[in-house]
Short mmCIF file of C-alpha atoms in Angstrom, two decimals:
data_model
loop_
_atom_site.label_atom_id
_atom_site.label_comp_id
_atom_site.label_asym_id
_atom_site.label_seq_id
_atom_site.Cartn_x
_atom_site.Cartn_y
_atom_site.Cartn_z
CA MET A 1 -0.14 0.09 0.04
CA HIS A 2 1.26 3.30 -1.02
CA VAL A 3 2.36 6.05 1.96
CA ASP A 4 1.18 9.58 2.08
CA THR A 5 2.59 11.38 4.29
CA ASN A 6 0.56 14.63 5.97
CA ASP A 7 2.78 17.92 5.41
CA ASP A 8 0.03 20.07 7.51
CA ALA A 9 0.47 18.82 10.84
CA ALA A 10 4.10 18.13 12.48
CA GLY A 11 4.18 15.21 13.96
CA MET A 12 1.03 13.41 12.60
CA ALA A 13 1.02 10.19 11.76
CA THR A 14 1.43 9.06 8.50
CA GLU A 15 -2.16 7.68 6.51
CA ILE A 16 -1.62 4.65 3.91
CA GLU A 17 -3.68 4.91 1.45
CA PHE A 18 -7.08 2.81 1.60
CA SER A 19 -7.02 -0.38 -0.64
CA PHE A 20 -9.82 -3.09 0.23
CA ALA A 21 -7.48 -6.29 -1.07
CA ALA A 22 -5.01 -4.67 1.21
CA LEU A 23 -6.94 -4.90 4.50
CA ASN A 24 -6.93 -7.28 7.28
CA PRO A 25 -9.67 -9.42 7.52
CA SER A 26 -10.75 -8.11 10.45
CA ALA A 27 -11.34 -4.78 8.73
CA ARG A 28 -12.86 -6.06 5.65
CA GLN A 29 -15.32 -8.32 7.59
CA HIS A 30 -16.46 -4.74 9.50
CA ILE A 31 -16.44 -3.01 5.96
CA ARG A 32 -19.20 -5.50 4.76
CA LEU A 33 -21.12 -5.47 8.21
CA PHE A 34 -21.42 -2.15 7.69
CA GLN A 35 -22.52 -2.14 4.22
CA THR A 36 -25.00 -4.56 4.76
CA HIS A 37 -26.29 -2.91 7.69
CA GLN A 38 -27.08 0.12 6.10
CA PHE A 39 -28.13 -1.26 2.91
CA LEU A 40 -31.23 -2.98 5.45
CA ASP A 41 -31.66 -0.02 7.59
CA ARG A 42 -32.06 2.83 4.90
CA PHE A 43 -34.22 0.00 2.33
CA ALA A 44 -36.89 0.07 5.02
CA MET A 45 -36.91 3.72 4.78
CA GLY A 46 -36.93 3.56 1.58
CA LEU A 47 -40.13 1.19 0.99
CA THR A 48 -42.26 4.37 2.40
CA VAL A 49 -40.19 6.99 0.97
CA ALA A 50 -42.21 6.98 -2.48
CA VAL A 51 -45.38 6.56 -1.61
CA VAL A 52 -45.65 8.63 1.96
CA ALA A 53 -47.45 11.47 0.11
CA LEU A 54 -49.65 9.43 -1.67
CA ALA A 55 -50.70 7.36 1.36
CA LEU A 56 -51.28 10.46 3.39
CA THR A 57 -53.92 11.71 0.19
CA ASP A 58 -55.37 8.63 0.23
CA ARG A 59 -56.01 8.96 3.96
CA GLY A 60 -57.85 12.10 3.67
CA MET A 61 -54.94 14.42 3.97
CA GLY A 62 -54.50 17.48 1.67
CA LEU A 63 -51.48 19.45 0.96
CA LEU A 64 -52.00 21.73 3.78
CA GLN A 65 -52.02 18.84 6.02
CA ILE A 66 -49.75 17.02 4.46
CA SER A 67 -46.95 20.01 4.87
CA LEU A 68 -48.05 20.40 8.16
CA LEU A 69 -47.56 16.79 9.18
CA PHE A 70 -44.22 17.10 7.67
CA GLY A 71 -43.60 20.28 9.52
CA VAL A 72 -43.76 18.39 13.01
CA TYR A 73 -40.76 15.87 11.58
CA SER A 74 -38.76 18.82 10.29
CA LEU A 75 -39.58 20.94 14.00
CA THR A 76 -39.22 17.45 16.07
CA THR A 77 -36.13 16.85 14.54
CA MET A 78 -34.62 20.16 15.07
CA ALA A 79 -36.05 20.31 18.99
CA MET A 80 -34.25 16.72 19.53
CA GLU A 81 -30.97 17.20 17.39
CA LEU A 82 -28.56 19.40 19.66
CA PRO A 83 -29.75 17.85 23.07
CA PHE A 84 -29.33 14.26 21.72
CA GLY A 85 -26.38 15.10 20.13
CA GLY A 86 -23.12 14.01 22.33
CA LEU A 87 -25.98 10.95 23.77
CA ALA A 88 -24.20 8.72 21.57
CA ASP A 89 -20.55 9.72 22.45
CA SER A 90 -22.13 9.66 26.23
CA ILE A 91 -23.94 6.19 26.77
CA GLY A 92 -22.98 4.30 23.44
CA ARG A 93 -23.62 4.04 20.14
CA LYS A 94 -25.63 0.74 19.99
CA PRO A 95 -27.91 1.82 22.45
CA VAL A 96 -29.06 5.23 20.74
CA PHE A 97 -29.83 3.07 17.90
CA LEU A 98 -31.31 1.13 19.14
CA THR A 99 -33.14 2.94 20.57
CA ALA A 100 -33.96 4.89 17.04
CA VAL A 101 -35.11 2.17 15.34
CA VAL A 102 -37.76 1.24 18.32
CA ALA A 103 -38.59 4.75 16.91
CA SER A 104 -39.05 4.39 13.73
CA LEU A 105 -41.47 1.33 14.83
CA ILE A 106 -43.57 2.66 16.87
CA SER A 107 -44.23 5.53 14.07
CA LEU A 108 -44.94 3.01 11.14
CA ALA A 109 -47.46 1.27 13.80
CA LEU A 110 -49.09 4.39 14.56
CA PHE A 111 -49.38 5.21 10.62
CA LEU A 112 -50.75 2.20 10.26
CA SER A 113 -53.47 2.64 12.62
CA THR A 114 -55.28 5.35 12.04
CA ARG A 115 -56.29 8.04 9.68
CA ASP A 116 -56.83 10.49 12.06
CA PHE A 117 -54.35 13.73 11.73
CA HIS A 118 -53.40 13.88 14.83
CA VAL A 119 -52.22 10.49 15.57
CA LEU A 120 -50.29 10.80 12.59
CA ALA A 121 -48.92 14.35 13.64
CA LEU A 122 -47.23 11.64 16.59
CA SER A 123 -46.13 9.29 14.39
CA PHE A 124 -44.16 11.80 12.16
CA ALA A 125 -43.21 13.29 16.02
CA PHE A 126 -41.89 9.72 15.81
CA ILE A 127 -39.87 10.01 12.56
CA GLY A 128 -37.97 13.19 13.87
CA PHE A 129 -37.15 11.49 17.16
CA GLY A 130 -35.64 8.88 15.42
CA ARG A 131 -34.10 11.07 12.92
CA ALA A 132 -32.12 12.38 15.60
CA LEU A 133 -31.24 9.43 17.16
CA ARG A 134 -30.03 8.66 14.21
CA SER A 135 -27.68 11.09 13.67
CA GLY A 136 -23.98 9.68 13.26
CA THR A 137 -24.49 6.91 15.64
CA LEU A 138 -23.50 4.14 13.96
CA ASP A 139 -21.66 6.32 11.47
CA ALA A 140 -18.95 6.94 14.47
CA TRP A 141 -19.08 3.46 15.47
CA PHE A 142 -17.59 2.36 12.34
CA VAL A 143 -14.68 5.31 12.53
CA GLU A 144 -13.77 4.08 15.15
CA THR A 145 -13.65 0.16 14.70
CA PHE A 146 -12.08 0.39 11.52
CA LYS A 147 -9.22 2.81 12.89
CA ALA A 148 -8.86 0.04 15.65
CA ALA A 149 -8.42 -2.77 13.26
CA ALA A 150 -6.72 -0.62 10.14
CA PRO A 151 -4.28 1.93 11.98
CA ASN A 152 -3.46 4.89 10.16
CA VAL A 153 -5.49 3.77 6.94
CA ASP A 154 -7.42 6.38 4.88
CA VAL A 155 -11.18 5.52 6.28
CA GLN A 156 -12.56 8.17 3.86
CA PRO A 157 -12.80 5.59 1.09
CA ALA A 158 -14.44 3.33 3.62
CA LEU A 159 -16.94 5.75 4.33
CA ALA A 160 -17.88 6.21 0.88
CA LYS A 161 -18.35 1.98 0.59
CA ALA A 162 -21.24 2.63 3.33
CA GLN A 163 -22.24 5.33 1.66
CA TRP A 164 -23.06 4.07 -1.16
CA ALA A 165 -24.59 0.63 0.21
CA ASN A 166 -26.52 3.64 1.71
CA ALA A 167 -27.82 4.75 -1.17
CA VAL A 168 -28.77 1.45 -3.08
CA GLY A 169 -30.95 0.62 -0.23
CA LEU A 170 -32.92 3.67 -0.26
CA ALA A 171 -32.99 3.86 -3.97
CA ILE A 172 -33.76 -0.20 -4.19
CA GLY A 173 -36.52 0.44 -1.15
CA ALA A 174 -38.47 3.33 -2.77
CA VAL A 175 -38.41 0.85 -5.79
CA PHE A 176 -40.41 -1.85 -3.58
CA GLY A 177 -42.22 0.34 -2.02
CA GLY A 178 -43.44 1.73 -5.50
CA LEU A 179 -44.24 -1.59 -6.53
CA LEU A 180 -45.90 -3.21 -4.07
CA PRO A 181 -49.16 -1.32 -4.07
CA ASP A 182 -49.55 -2.37 -7.46
CA ILE A 183 -49.01 -6.06 -6.86
CA LEU A 184 -50.64 -6.57 -3.66
CA GLY A 185 -53.02 -3.29 -3.27
CA GLU A 186 -56.14 -5.09 -4.33
CA VAL A 187 -55.46 -7.79 -1.37
CA ALA A 188 -55.07 -4.80 0.42
CA LYS A 189 -58.52 -3.60 -0.47
CA SER A 190 -60.13 -6.30 -0.12
CA LEU A 191 -58.73 -6.71 3.93
CA GLY A 192 -60.33 -3.13 4.60
CA PHE A 193 -56.69 -1.57 3.89
CA SER A 194 -55.41 1.12 2.00
CA ILE A 195 -53.38 -0.37 -0.90
CA TYR A 196 -50.14 2.09 0.51
CA ASP A 197 -50.34 0.00 3.79
CA VAL A 198 -48.78 -2.67 2.19
CA SER A 199 -45.44 -0.72 1.63
CA TYR A 200 -45.70 0.47 5.47
CA VAL A 201 -45.93 -3.47 6.67
CA ALA A 202 -43.21 -4.40 4.48
CA SER A 203 -41.26 -1.24 6.19
CA PHE A 204 -42.20 -2.55 10.01
CA GLY A 205 -40.51 -6.48 9.02
CA VAL A 206 -37.64 -4.73 7.55
CA MET A 207 -37.11 -2.61 10.34
CA LEU A 208 -37.81 -5.36 13.00
CA GLY A 209 -34.91 -7.14 10.69
CA VAL A 210 -32.78 -4.76 11.23
CA LEU A 211 -33.44 -4.12 15.31
CA VAL A 212 -32.68 -7.74 15.52
CA PHE A 213 -29.00 -7.31 13.28
CA THR A 214 -28.14 -4.33 15.53
CA MET A 215 -28.74 -6.31 18.34
CA LEU A 216 -26.68 -9.61 16.83
CA ALA A 217 -24.32 -8.24 14.66
CA ILE A 218 -22.92 -4.46 16.28
CA VAL A 219 -20.64 -5.04 19.04
CA GLU A 220 -19.69 -2.62 20.92
CA LYS A 221 -17.72 -2.11 24.57
CA PRO A 222 -20.25 -1.49 26.84
CA ARG A 223 -20.34 2.13 28.39
CA PRO A 224 -20.72 3.54 31.73
CA ARG A 225 -24.67 4.59 31.89
CA ASP A 226 -24.40 8.57 32.46
CA VAL A 227 -28.44 9.37 33.34
CA THR A 228 -27.03 13.28 33.69
CA ALA A 229 -25.82 13.36 29.65
CA LEU A 230 -29.18 13.47 28.63
CA MET A 231 -30.43 16.39 30.47
CA HIS A 232 -27.00 17.49 30.22
CA GLY A 233 -27.94 17.71 26.40
CA PHE A 234 -31.32 19.56 26.96
CA ALA A 235 -29.71 22.32 28.86
CA ASN A 236 -26.84 22.85 26.49
CA VAL A 237 -29.02 23.31 23.87
CA PRO A 238 -29.97 27.16 24.50
CA THR A 239 -26.45 27.94 24.98
CA VAL A 240 -25.28 25.79 21.67
CA ILE A 241 -27.96 28.30 19.90
CA LYS A 242 -26.38 31.30 21.07
CA ASP A 243 -23.01 30.53 20.52
CA ALA A 244 -23.24 29.50 17.22
CA SER A 245 -26.14 32.46 16.58
CA VAL A 246 -23.48 35.00 17.41
CA LEU A 247 -20.43 33.40 15.63
CA ALA A 248 -22.85 33.73 12.21
CA LEU A 249 -23.19 37.18 13.25
CA LYS A 250 -19.79 38.30 14.26
CA HIS A 251 -19.05 36.12 10.71
CA PRO A 252 -21.10 38.29 7.70
CA THR A 253 -20.21 35.06 5.55
CA LEU A 254 -22.24 32.66 7.23
CA SER A 255 -24.77 34.78 8.05
CA ILE A 256 -25.60 35.34 4.44
CA LEU A 257 -24.38 31.68 3.75
CA LEU A 258 -26.79 30.39 6.63
CA ALA A 259 -30.03 33.31 4.87
CA ALA A 260 -29.33 31.69 1.41
CA LEU A 261 -29.27 27.94 2.73
CA ALA A 262 -32.60 28.85 4.53
CA PHE A 263 -34.22 30.16 1.39
CA PHE A 264 -33.14 27.24 -0.81
CA LEU A 265 -34.86 24.89 1.50
CA MET A 266 -38.12 27.24 1.38
CA ALA A 267 -38.30 26.30 -2.34
CA THR A 268 -36.92 22.87 -2.66
CA ASN A 269 -38.77 20.81 0.00
CA PRO A 270 -41.91 21.50 -1.03
CA VAL A 271 -40.82 19.96 -4.55
CA GLU A 272 -39.46 16.92 -2.99
CA VAL A 273 -42.59 15.85 -0.79
CA PHE A 274 -45.34 17.19 -3.84
CA TRP A 275 -43.84 16.14 -6.34
CA PRO A 276 -45.56 12.46 -6.06
CA THR A 277 -49.26 13.80 -5.84
CA HIS A 278 -48.79 16.18 -8.42
CA ALA A 279 -46.73 13.35 -10.35
CA LYS A 280 -49.68 10.65 -9.89
CA PRO A 281 -52.69 11.81 -12.10
CA MET A 282 -50.64 11.28 -15.70
CA LEU A 283 -50.00 7.94 -14.41
CA ASP A 284 -52.50 4.82 -15.59
CA GLU A 285 -53.60 3.72 -12.59
CA GLY A 286 -52.18 0.13 -12.90
CA TYR A 287 -48.73 1.06 -12.68
CA ALA A 288 -48.57 4.49 -11.66
CA ASN A 289 -47.17 3.65 -8.05
CA THR A 290 -44.11 1.56 -9.50
CA VAL A 291 -43.63 4.13 -12.10
CA ILE A 292 -43.67 6.20 -8.91
CA GLY A 293 -40.97 4.14 -6.76
CA VAL A 294 -38.90 4.13 -10.33
CA VAL A 295 -38.25 8.32 -10.30
CA THR A 296 -37.84 8.51 -6.71
CA ALA A 297 -34.67 5.75 -6.70
CA THR A 298 -33.50 8.01 -9.72
CA TYR A 299 -34.02 11.00 -7.92
CA PHE A 300 -31.53 9.42 -5.08
CA PHE A 301 -29.02 8.65 -7.92
CA SER A 302 -29.26 11.41 -9.88
CA ILE A 303 -28.64 13.78 -6.88
CA ALA A 304 -25.56 11.29 -6.15
CA PHE A 305 -24.54 11.74 -9.95
CA GLY A 306 -24.63 15.74 -9.51
CA ALA A 307 -22.66 16.00 -6.59
CA SER A 308 -20.14 13.42 -8.07
CA LEU A 309 -19.94 16.51 -11.04
CA SER A 310 -19.62 19.04 -8.76
CA PRO A 311 -15.85 18.88 -8.35
CA HIS A 312 -15.57 19.18 -12.12
CA ILE A 313 -18.22 22.06 -12.22
CA SER A 314 -16.57 23.80 -9.55
CA ARG A 315 -13.24 23.74 -11.94
CA VAL A 316 -15.23 25.88 -14.45
CA PHE A 317 -15.75 28.57 -11.72
CA LYS A 318 -12.04 28.64 -11.19
CA ARG A 319 -12.93 26.67 -7.87
CA ARG A 320 -14.95 30.23 -6.56
CA HIS A 321 -17.30 28.03 -4.59
CA ALA A 322 -19.89 31.13 -4.02
CA VAL A 323 -20.02 31.64 -7.74
CA THR A 324 -20.27 28.03 -8.86
CA LEU A 325 -23.53 28.22 -6.00
CA ALA A 326 -24.97 31.33 -7.37
CA ALA A 327 -24.85 30.44 -10.51
CA SER A 328 -26.36 26.54 -9.28
CA PHE A 329 -29.22 28.49 -7.58
CA ALA A 330 -30.13 30.72 -10.71
CA CYS A 331 -30.08 27.04 -13.06
CA LEU A 332 -32.09 25.52 -10.05
CA ALA A 333 -35.15 28.39 -9.97
CA VAL A 334 -35.48 27.99 -13.83
CA VAL A 335 -35.25 24.32 -13.97
CA GLN A 336 -37.89 24.29 -10.72
CA ILE A 337 -40.55 26.74 -13.05
CA ALA A 338 -40.06 24.49 -16.00
CA LEU A 339 -41.33 21.61 -13.89
CA ALA A 340 -44.10 23.35 -12.88
CA LEU A 341 -45.48 23.47 -16.24
CA GLN A 342 -44.77 19.85 -17.30
CA GLY A 343 -47.97 18.71 -18.72
CA SER A 344 -46.70 14.50 -19.84
CA ILE A 345 -44.97 12.51 -17.20
CA THR A 346 -42.51 12.28 -20.29
CA GLY A 347 -41.28 15.58 -19.63
CA PHE A 348 -42.01 16.09 -16.31
CA VAL A 349 -39.75 12.78 -15.06
CA THR A 350 -36.69 14.20 -17.79
CA VAL A 351 -36.75 18.38 -15.91
CA PHE A 352 -36.87 16.03 -12.36
CA VAL A 353 -33.96 14.02 -13.08
CA LEU A 354 -32.05 18.07 -14.40
CA TYR A 355 -33.56 19.49 -11.15
CA SER A 356 -31.65 16.31 -8.73
CA VAL A 357 -28.76 16.73 -10.93
CA ILE A 358 -28.49 20.53 -9.59
CA LEU A 359 -29.45 19.68 -6.26
CA GLY A 360 -26.52 17.58 -5.69
CA VAL A 361 -24.42 20.27 -7.34
CA ILE A 362 -25.17 22.31 -4.36
CA GLU A 363 -24.42 20.72 -1.64
CA THR A 364 -20.42 20.67 -2.07
CA PRO A 365 -19.94 24.15 -2.53
CA ALA A 366 -22.39 25.53 0.40
CA SER A 367 -20.44 22.76 2.36
CA SER A 368 -16.95 24.10 1.05
CA ILE A 369 -17.67 27.94 1.98
CA LEU A 370 -19.35 26.61 5.12
CA HIS A 371 -16.19 24.60 6.86
CA HIS A 372 -14.07 27.36 5.25
CA CYS A 373 -15.52 30.07 7.42
CA VAL A 374 -15.24 28.21 10.93
CA LYS A 375 -11.85 26.25 13.20
CA ASP A 376 -12.24 22.94 14.06
CA ARG A 377 -13.58 24.15 17.76
CA GLN A 378 -17.14 26.47 15.77
CA ARG A 379 -17.36 23.75 13.62
CA SER A 380 -19.31 20.81 15.50
CA THR A 381 -21.28 24.20 16.34
CA MET A 382 -22.14 25.88 13.60
CA LEU A 383 -23.35 22.45 11.78
CA SER A 384 -25.22 22.93 14.18
CA LEU A 385 -26.59 25.88 13.42
CA ARG A 386 -27.17 24.97 9.86
CA SER A 387 -29.30 21.82 10.41
CA LEU A 388 -31.52 24.33 12.46
CA ILE A 389 -31.56 27.04 10.35
CA GLN A 390 -32.65 24.48 7.30
CA GLN A 391 -34.82 22.24 8.85
CA LEU A 392 -37.02 25.63 9.90
CA GLY A 393 -36.33 26.89 6.03
CA GLY A 394 -37.99 23.77 4.94
CA ALA A 395 -40.43 23.34 7.87
CA LEU A 396 -41.76 27.22 6.45
CA GLY A 397 -41.59 26.26 2.79
CA LEU A 398 -43.19 23.72 3.00
CA VAL A 399 -46.67 25.38 4.80
CA LEU A 400 -46.25 27.72 2.48
CA ALA A 401 -46.67 25.46 -0.40
CA GLY A 402 -49.13 23.47 1.33
CA THR A 403 -51.36 26.61 1.47
CA VAL A 404 -51.16 27.85 -2.38
CA ALA A 405 -51.47 24.84 -3.57
CA GLU A 406 -54.80 24.21 -1.66
CA ILE A 407 -55.64 27.78 -2.52
CA TYR A 408 -54.48 27.24 -6.52
CA SER A 409 -52.06 24.15 -7.59
CA THR A 410 -49.13 22.11 -7.04
CA PRO A 411 -47.53 24.24 -10.03
CA ILE A 412 -48.44 27.63 -9.05
CA ALA A 413 -46.88 26.62 -5.07
CA TRP A 414 -43.56 25.10 -6.43
CA ILE A 415 -43.64 28.73 -9.09
CA VAL A 416 -44.07 30.83 -5.68
CA GLY A 417 -41.20 29.04 -4.28
CA SER A 418 -38.75 29.59 -7.20
CA VAL A 419 -38.61 33.18 -5.79
CA PHE A 420 -36.99 31.37 -2.65
CA LEU A 421 -34.22 30.25 -5.11
CA PHE A 422 -33.49 33.74 -6.80
CA ILE A 423 -33.49 35.44 -3.51
CA ALA A 424 -30.62 32.91 -2.60
CA GLY A 425 -29.45 33.49 -5.05
CA ILE A 426 -28.60 37.41 -4.81
CA LEU A 427 -28.22 36.82 -1.48
CA ILE A 428 -24.89 34.79 -2.93
CA LEU A 429 -23.89 37.17 -5.14
CA VAL A 430 -23.26 39.55 -2.50
CA LEU A 431 -21.37 36.61 -0.64
CA VAL A 432 -19.08 36.68 -4.05
CA ARG A 433 -18.49 40.47 -4.25
CA ARG A 434 -17.83 40.45 0.16
CA LEU A 435 -15.37 37.45 -1.04
CA ALA A 436 -13.65 39.10 -3.80
CA VAL A 437 -12.88 42.29 -1.82
CA GLU A 438 -11.72 40.16 1.17
CA ALA A 439 -9.40 38.34 -0.87
CA GLU A 440 -7.85 41.65 -2.65
#
């Protein structure tokens, strides 16, 4: 294996270039184990992600109610992510992840049991709770165990392998999540259930498998139970938000970037949530859900493809990340308007794939600007604030879009949302000017 030296940090251990074939059996087995785990967990999620909006519509929910339910999810995630952030470090990654899986199972059970808006809201709150608990738990376990099994080996390619399994699980789950209602929907209806319940039952079954697999296959040295960890996490929330806010206010570049990202989510979150309800009437009833599942999988792969294109696009703009971001926001705004104007499924899917690729392009330059602006000791705090602001922007955008869609239509709501993308682009142009002045 080739050895690279790290010139940036004198005295640090040399890092060995990753080669799967050259890894010891223990490290290879560890990667395969985590890939399997990530695939199963995301497969379970993917089974419902393609049909959630359709399942809610089938339960009598209007677009505004769907928006409010996703708002409950976003706000729960936002409220819980900070206090639970350090919990896995305190009591262990495995127990926190197992709690997240239990939260997911409760959410699925609640969803299957009701058509009542308030119970559905509780179901979405449990999804947000599970998301907050899942955040980074087993990823940290994977990295720590990998480093112990393969000291000084570059961990990034190993993480990439896990992330690929993650994406494939989500995509294949989405395909099956759309396929099952078309295949077994009539059986479900004959038993008095919604056709979409079959996807939720399948997700519940796979999630039970994830619970058992985690308990048996994930090995972690038990940690002493720190009963004060959770209370300490909640008590620290105001301080974390205050510190992050002060940091952002003192750094105008960060303030402008975070505001632009909030507007970006206000525009794009309603597209991500509402597109299945908009596209389904364009399809033949016999295979509509299957197509929705395939398009959902394509959506995830297109975002991944866009992310892989991002470094090449950045080079076109001479690695000026703010310029790349401004151009991407402008393109996305135009494509979002074009998406709203599509009347055929062929045109819609074509434009939607382009839209998804641009979404993937945007992530890297935005993250590069943020990480360039903060020091290591501030990084976690700023990432927490970014998550908070994006969740809040997404929730506000959904409520606004849901209201507009109920009064007018989904395409009008998307066109209104594109205005937020233009605003985000203008803010980034201000940032471009600011960074140019700083560079002089």
